[in-house]
Short mmCIF file of C-alpha atoms in Angstrom, two decimals:
data_model
loop_
_atom_site.label_atom_id
_atom_site.label_comp_id
_atom_site.label_asym_id
_atom_site.label_seq_id
_atom_site.Cartn_x
_atom_site.Cartn_y
_atom_site.Cartn_z
CA UNK A 1 0.00 0.00 0.00
CA UNK A 2 1.09 3.57 -0.72
CA UNK A 3 0.38 6.41 1.68
CA UNK A 4 -0.63 9.72 0.15
CA UNK A 5 -1.24 13.28 1.29
CA UNK A 6 -3.70 15.39 -0.73
CA UNK A 7 -3.79 19.16 -0.07
CA UNK A 8 -6.48 21.49 -1.35
CA UNK A 9 -5.68 25.13 -2.14
CA UNK A 10 -7.54 28.29 -1.19
CA UNK A 11 -4.89 31.05 -1.01
CA UNK A 12 -4.49 32.11 2.64
CA UNK A 13 -6.90 29.37 3.76
CA UNK A 14 -3.88 27.20 3.03
CA UNK A 15 -2.42 28.24 6.37
CA UNK A 16 -4.90 25.81 7.93
CA UNK A 17 -3.17 23.09 5.89
CA UNK A 18 0.19 24.42 7.03
CA UNK A 19 -0.85 24.00 10.64
CA UNK A 20 -1.93 20.41 10.06
CA UNK A 21 1.22 19.36 8.21
CA UNK A 22 3.52 21.09 10.70
CA UNK A 23 2.02 18.90 13.43
CA UNK A 24 2.50 15.85 11.22
CA UNK A 25 6.15 16.69 10.52
CA UNK A 26 6.89 17.42 14.17
CA UNK A 27 5.51 13.99 15.05
CA UNK A 28 7.31 11.98 12.39
CA UNK A 29 4.33 11.25 10.12
CA UNK A 30 5.63 10.16 6.73
CA UNK A 31 3.99 9.69 3.35
CA UNK A 32 5.10 7.96 0.18
CA UNK A 33 3.80 10.87 -1.86
CA UNK A 34 2.02 14.20 -1.62
CA UNK A 35 0.02 16.25 -4.09
CA UNK A 36 -0.90 19.89 -3.70
CA UNK A 37 -3.05 22.41 -5.51
CA UNK A 38 -2.37 26.16 -5.45
CA UNK A 39 -1.57 27.10 -1.83
CA UNK A 40 -1.63 23.39 -1.02
CA UNK A 41 1.36 23.02 -3.33
CA UNK A 42 3.19 26.22 -2.36
CA UNK A 43 2.91 25.54 1.37
CA UNK A 44 2.87 21.75 1.13
CA UNK A 45 6.25 21.54 -0.61
CA UNK A 46 7.77 22.26 2.80
CA UNK A 47 6.78 18.72 3.76
CA UNK A 48 9.30 17.31 1.32
CA UNK A 49 12.04 19.60 2.67
CA UNK A 50 10.99 18.83 6.26
CA UNK A 51 10.79 22.51 7.17
CA UNK A 52 7.92 22.84 9.65
CA UNK A 53 7.11 26.42 10.55
CA UNK A 54 8.60 27.92 7.39
CA UNK A 55 5.35 28.78 5.55
CA UNK A 56 3.82 30.36 8.64
CA UNK A 57 7.00 32.27 9.35
CA UNK A 58 7.32 33.99 5.99
CA UNK A 59 3.60 34.70 5.72
CA UNK A 60 3.65 36.51 9.05
CA UNK A 61 6.81 38.36 8.10
CA UNK A 62 5.65 39.54 4.68
CA UNK A 63 1.85 39.72 4.88
CA UNK A 64 1.99 43.54 4.80
CA UNK A 65 4.86 43.76 2.33
CA UNK A 66 3.67 45.23 -1.01
CA UNK A 67 6.15 43.02 -2.82
CA UNK A 68 4.32 39.94 -1.55
CA UNK A 69 0.63 40.47 -2.31
CA UNK A 70 -2.16 42.97 -2.75
CA UNK A 71 -3.62 45.52 -5.12
CA UNK A 72 -0.34 47.41 -5.41
CA UNK A 73 1.45 44.18 -6.28
CA UNK A 74 -1.15 43.46 -8.97
CA UNK A 75 -0.92 46.94 -10.47
CA UNK A 76 2.89 46.86 -10.53
CA UNK A 77 3.43 43.28 -11.73
CA UNK A 78 0.17 41.97 -13.18
CA UNK A 79 0.05 39.31 -10.46
CA UNK A 80 -1.86 39.47 -7.18
CA UNK A 81 1.06 37.64 -5.56
CA UNK A 82 4.41 39.01 -6.70
CA UNK A 83 6.06 36.22 -8.67
CA UNK A 84 9.69 37.31 -8.38
CA UNK A 85 9.39 38.02 -4.67
CA UNK A 86 7.36 34.90 -3.76
CA UNK A 87 9.14 32.30 -5.87
CA UNK A 88 12.70 33.60 -5.94
CA UNK A 89 13.51 36.33 -3.41
CA UNK A 90 11.90 34.60 -0.42
CA UNK A 91 13.07 31.00 -1.03
CA UNK A 92 16.51 31.97 -2.29
CA UNK A 93 17.38 34.81 0.09
CA UNK A 94 14.95 35.84 2.82
CA UNK A 95 13.67 32.49 4.16
CA UNK A 96 15.73 29.83 2.39
CA UNK A 97 14.00 26.81 0.92
CA UNK A 98 16.07 23.64 1.40
CA UNK A 99 16.51 22.59 -2.22
CA UNK A 100 18.90 19.76 -1.37
CA UNK A 101 16.54 18.23 1.19
CA UNK A 102 13.74 18.37 -1.38
CA UNK A 103 15.84 16.40 -3.85
CA UNK A 104 17.07 13.87 -1.30
CA UNK A 105 13.69 13.06 0.24
CA UNK A 106 12.26 10.01 -1.61
CA UNK A 107 8.67 11.18 -1.08
CA UNK A 108 7.10 12.04 -4.42
CA UNK A 109 5.70 15.54 -4.72
CA UNK A 110 3.04 16.40 -7.30
CA UNK A 111 1.60 19.76 -8.34
CA UNK A 112 -1.69 20.39 -10.15
CA UNK A 113 -1.94 23.21 -12.72
CA UNK A 114 -4.43 24.04 -15.47
CA UNK A 115 -3.40 24.33 -19.12
CA UNK A 116 -4.97 27.63 -20.22
CA UNK A 117 -5.17 26.58 -23.87
CA UNK A 118 -6.92 23.24 -23.30
CA UNK A 119 -8.72 23.94 -20.02
CA UNK A 120 -7.48 20.57 -18.73
CA UNK A 121 -5.62 19.73 -15.51
CA UNK A 122 -1.89 19.07 -15.65
CA UNK A 123 -0.38 16.78 -13.00
CA UNK A 124 3.34 17.34 -12.65
CA UNK A 125 5.73 15.36 -10.47
CA UNK A 126 8.55 17.62 -9.28
CA UNK A 127 11.90 15.77 -9.22
CA UNK A 128 13.59 18.86 -7.76
CA UNK A 129 12.80 22.52 -7.15
CA UNK A 130 15.39 24.12 -9.41
CA UNK A 131 15.79 24.96 -13.11
CA UNK A 132 12.23 25.88 -13.95
CA UNK A 133 10.44 23.60 -11.51
CA UNK A 134 9.38 26.52 -9.28
CA UNK A 135 7.31 27.76 -12.22
CA UNK A 136 4.96 24.81 -11.69
CA UNK A 137 4.35 25.96 -8.12
CA UNK A 138 3.80 29.51 -9.35
CA UNK A 139 1.38 28.35 -12.06
CA UNK A 140 -0.58 26.19 -9.65
CA UNK A 141 -1.19 29.20 -7.39
CA UNK A 142 -1.77 31.83 -10.10
CA UNK A 143 -5.45 32.71 -9.87
CA UNK A 144 -7.14 33.58 -13.18
CA UNK A 145 -8.15 37.19 -13.74
CA UNK A 146 -5.59 38.45 -11.21
CA UNK A 147 -2.51 36.63 -12.51
CA UNK A 148 -0.65 36.32 -15.77
CA UNK A 149 -0.41 32.82 -17.31
CA UNK A 150 2.84 31.13 -16.33
CA UNK A 151 4.96 29.18 -18.81
CA UNK A 152 6.01 25.92 -17.18
CA UNK A 153 7.23 22.86 -19.04
CA UNK A 154 6.58 24.61 -22.35
CA UNK A 155 2.89 25.23 -21.63
CA UNK A 156 0.95 28.27 -20.44
CA UNK A 157 -0.75 27.44 -17.16
CA UNK A 158 -2.74 28.86 -14.26
CA UNK A 159 -4.36 27.76 -11.00
CA UNK A 160 -4.83 24.00 -10.72
CA UNK A 161 -7.88 24.55 -8.55
CA UNK A 162 -9.86 25.57 -11.63
CA UNK A 163 -9.88 21.98 -12.87
CA UNK A 164 -8.99 19.66 -9.97
CA UNK A 165 -9.19 21.32 -6.56
CA UNK A 166 -9.01 18.02 -4.66
CA UNK A 167 -7.02 15.50 -6.73
CA UNK A 168 -7.82 12.43 -4.65
CA UNK A 169 -9.07 10.40 -7.64
CA UNK A 170 -5.88 11.15 -9.58
CA UNK A 171 -3.71 10.09 -6.66
CA UNK A 172 -5.64 6.87 -6.21
CA UNK A 173 -5.20 6.12 -9.91
CA UNK A 174 -1.46 6.78 -9.44
CA UNK A 175 -1.35 3.97 -6.87
CA UNK A 176 -1.93 5.80 -3.59
CA UNK A 177 -4.58 3.77 -1.82
CA UNK A 178 -4.37 5.20 1.74
CA UNK A 179 -4.78 8.97 1.62
CA UNK A 180 -5.03 11.78 4.11
CA UNK A 181 -6.96 14.65 2.53
CA UNK A 182 -6.68 18.17 3.94
CA UNK A 183 -9.48 20.52 2.91
CA UNK A 184 -9.73 24.23 3.68
CA UNK A 185 -13.53 24.47 3.64
CA UNK A 186 -15.87 23.06 6.30
CA UNK A 187 -17.92 19.93 5.61
CA UNK A 188 -21.14 21.81 4.84
CA UNK A 189 -19.59 24.04 2.18
CA UNK A 190 -21.19 23.90 -1.28
CA UNK A 191 -19.80 25.96 -4.14
CA UNK A 192 -22.54 27.96 -5.83
CA UNK A 193 -22.93 28.42 -9.61
CA UNK A 194 -20.69 31.10 -11.03
CA UNK A 195 -22.60 34.31 -11.76
CA UNK A 196 -19.67 36.03 -13.46
CA UNK A 197 -19.62 33.96 -16.63
CA UNK A 198 -19.83 36.97 -19.01
CA UNK A 199 -16.93 38.71 -17.23
CA UNK A 200 -14.87 35.52 -17.22
CA UNK A 201 -15.44 34.97 -20.95
CA UNK A 202 -14.49 38.57 -21.69
CA UNK A 203 -11.37 38.54 -19.52
CA UNK A 204 -10.24 35.16 -20.90
CA UNK A 205 -11.36 35.65 -24.50
CA UNK A 206 -7.91 34.51 -25.68
CA UNK A 207 -8.38 31.26 -23.72
CA UNK A 208 -12.02 30.16 -24.14
CA UNK A 209 -11.40 26.64 -22.81
CA UNK A 210 -9.92 28.07 -19.64
CA UNK A 211 -13.02 30.24 -19.29
CA UNK A 212 -15.20 27.15 -19.73
CA UNK A 213 -13.26 25.36 -16.97
CA UNK A 214 -13.74 28.28 -14.58
CA UNK A 215 -17.46 28.43 -15.25
CA UNK A 216 -17.83 24.68 -14.74
CA UNK A 217 -15.74 24.73 -11.57
CA UNK A 218 -18.57 24.78 -8.98
CA UNK A 219 -20.10 21.59 -10.38
CA UNK A 220 -16.69 19.91 -10.56
CA UNK A 221 -15.74 21.02 -7.04
CA UNK A 222 -18.95 19.72 -5.50
CA UNK A 223 -18.45 16.39 -7.25
CA UNK A 224 -14.90 16.19 -5.88
CA UNK A 225 -16.00 16.83 -2.30
CA UNK A 226 -18.71 14.18 -2.70
CA UNK A 227 -16.05 11.71 -3.89
CA UNK A 228 -13.85 12.53 -0.91
CA UNK A 229 -16.73 11.81 1.46
CA UNK A 230 -17.42 8.54 -0.33
CA UNK A 231 -13.81 7.37 -0.02
CA UNK A 232 -13.67 8.40 3.63
CA UNK A 233 -16.84 6.40 4.33
CA UNK A 234 -15.21 3.41 2.62
CA UNK A 235 -12.20 3.66 4.94
CA UNK A 236 -9.80 4.55 2.12
CA UNK A 237 -9.21 8.14 3.21
CA UNK A 238 -9.11 10.38 6.24
CA UNK A 239 -10.40 13.91 5.79
CA UNK A 240 -9.17 16.81 7.93
CA UNK A 241 -10.95 20.14 7.49
CA UNK A 242 -11.99 23.17 9.54
CA UNK A 243 -15.20 22.90 11.50
CA UNK A 244 -16.35 26.30 10.25
CA UNK A 245 -15.28 28.94 7.73
CA UNK A 246 -11.73 30.13 8.33
CA UNK A 247 -11.18 33.75 9.45
CA UNK A 248 -9.04 34.74 6.46
CA UNK A 249 -9.55 36.20 2.98
CA UNK A 250 -7.72 35.08 -0.15
CA UNK A 251 -5.37 38.00 0.36
CA UNK A 252 -4.95 38.67 4.07
CA UNK A 253 -2.77 41.37 5.62
CA UNK A 254 -3.85 40.81 9.23
CA UNK A 255 -1.17 38.72 10.91
CA UNK A 256 -3.46 37.70 13.75
CA UNK A 257 -6.03 36.26 11.34
CA UNK A 258 -3.28 34.35 9.54
CA UNK A 259 -2.05 32.99 12.85
CA UNK A 260 -5.62 32.03 13.83
CA UNK A 261 -6.08 29.97 10.64
CA UNK A 262 -2.74 28.27 11.26
CA UNK A 263 -3.57 27.47 14.89
CA UNK A 264 -6.91 25.97 13.84
CA UNK A 265 -4.94 23.71 11.52
CA UNK A 266 -2.55 22.71 14.28
CA UNK A 267 -5.46 21.90 16.57
CA UNK A 268 -7.12 19.78 13.89
CA UNK A 269 -3.87 17.96 13.15
CA UNK A 270 -3.23 17.24 16.83
CA UNK A 271 -6.81 16.04 17.33
CA UNK A 272 -6.52 13.50 14.51
CA UNK A 273 -2.86 12.60 14.97
CA UNK A 274 -3.27 9.15 16.52
CA UNK A 275 -6.03 8.26 14.06
CA UNK A 276 -3.75 9.24 11.17
CA UNK A 277 -0.81 7.37 12.69
CA UNK A 278 -2.89 4.19 12.96
CA UNK A 279 -4.37 4.63 9.47
CA UNK A 280 -0.94 5.02 7.87
CA UNK A 281 0.60 2.36 10.08
CA UNK A 282 -1.91 -0.13 8.75
CA UNK A 283 -0.90 0.91 5.24
CA UNK A 284 2.76 0.30 6.06
CA UNK A 285 2.08 -3.19 7.49
#
């Protein structure tokens, strides 16, 4: 059996995920592979480097920095989250990402993006985090309408959450049959139909299939959460998610709200720790 970790995105809601996985790392929980979408990929990659605390640390440090995120960042760079600052300056200089540990850890790490020309999900296994691989993380977290398409692996891509927000089915098909799924929405959340279809089609007129994917997203997302519940009921997955809506926005400059989302994740991870340990231990046996 192969033990997998599946991490949903959600921009700053991803700090809930960070809290959960920090508890896991601090307690020696190991997986054979992990897959992340958007913030789930950007924060979750720290699992492979075994750097608990890193994602929370730099988010608290830079949440008010105009180079990191916000309207000014968007107006200056065309991206809501500053690409150069987030994917190069921080990991290379200000809060170093352990590239060597990433490469040496045998745990597979997958990232989900969306091909803007086909409107289809792209599942990419990162062998390392150098020489263009960071662009896959950037693409996965680049939200349409407020980000420029990112060229990664020769393709133009954007947010993986537009096509596969919770890639449990993909991971199962890849051989991972015992999965821990971390969601950033509470169990009663249902995504409503998109009322901005005309705006989306206008803004993405160069990429009509990407626009179609965005408009179809609520239906796809609700189907994915239903599948997660089904697999959890069958005993093939454990789902960890907040009990109520998290106190953060997609772009959040309030450090205390960021910390609150993180602490809720830590509490959820600690509460389910022994259950997860037993679940994965059975998979190892």
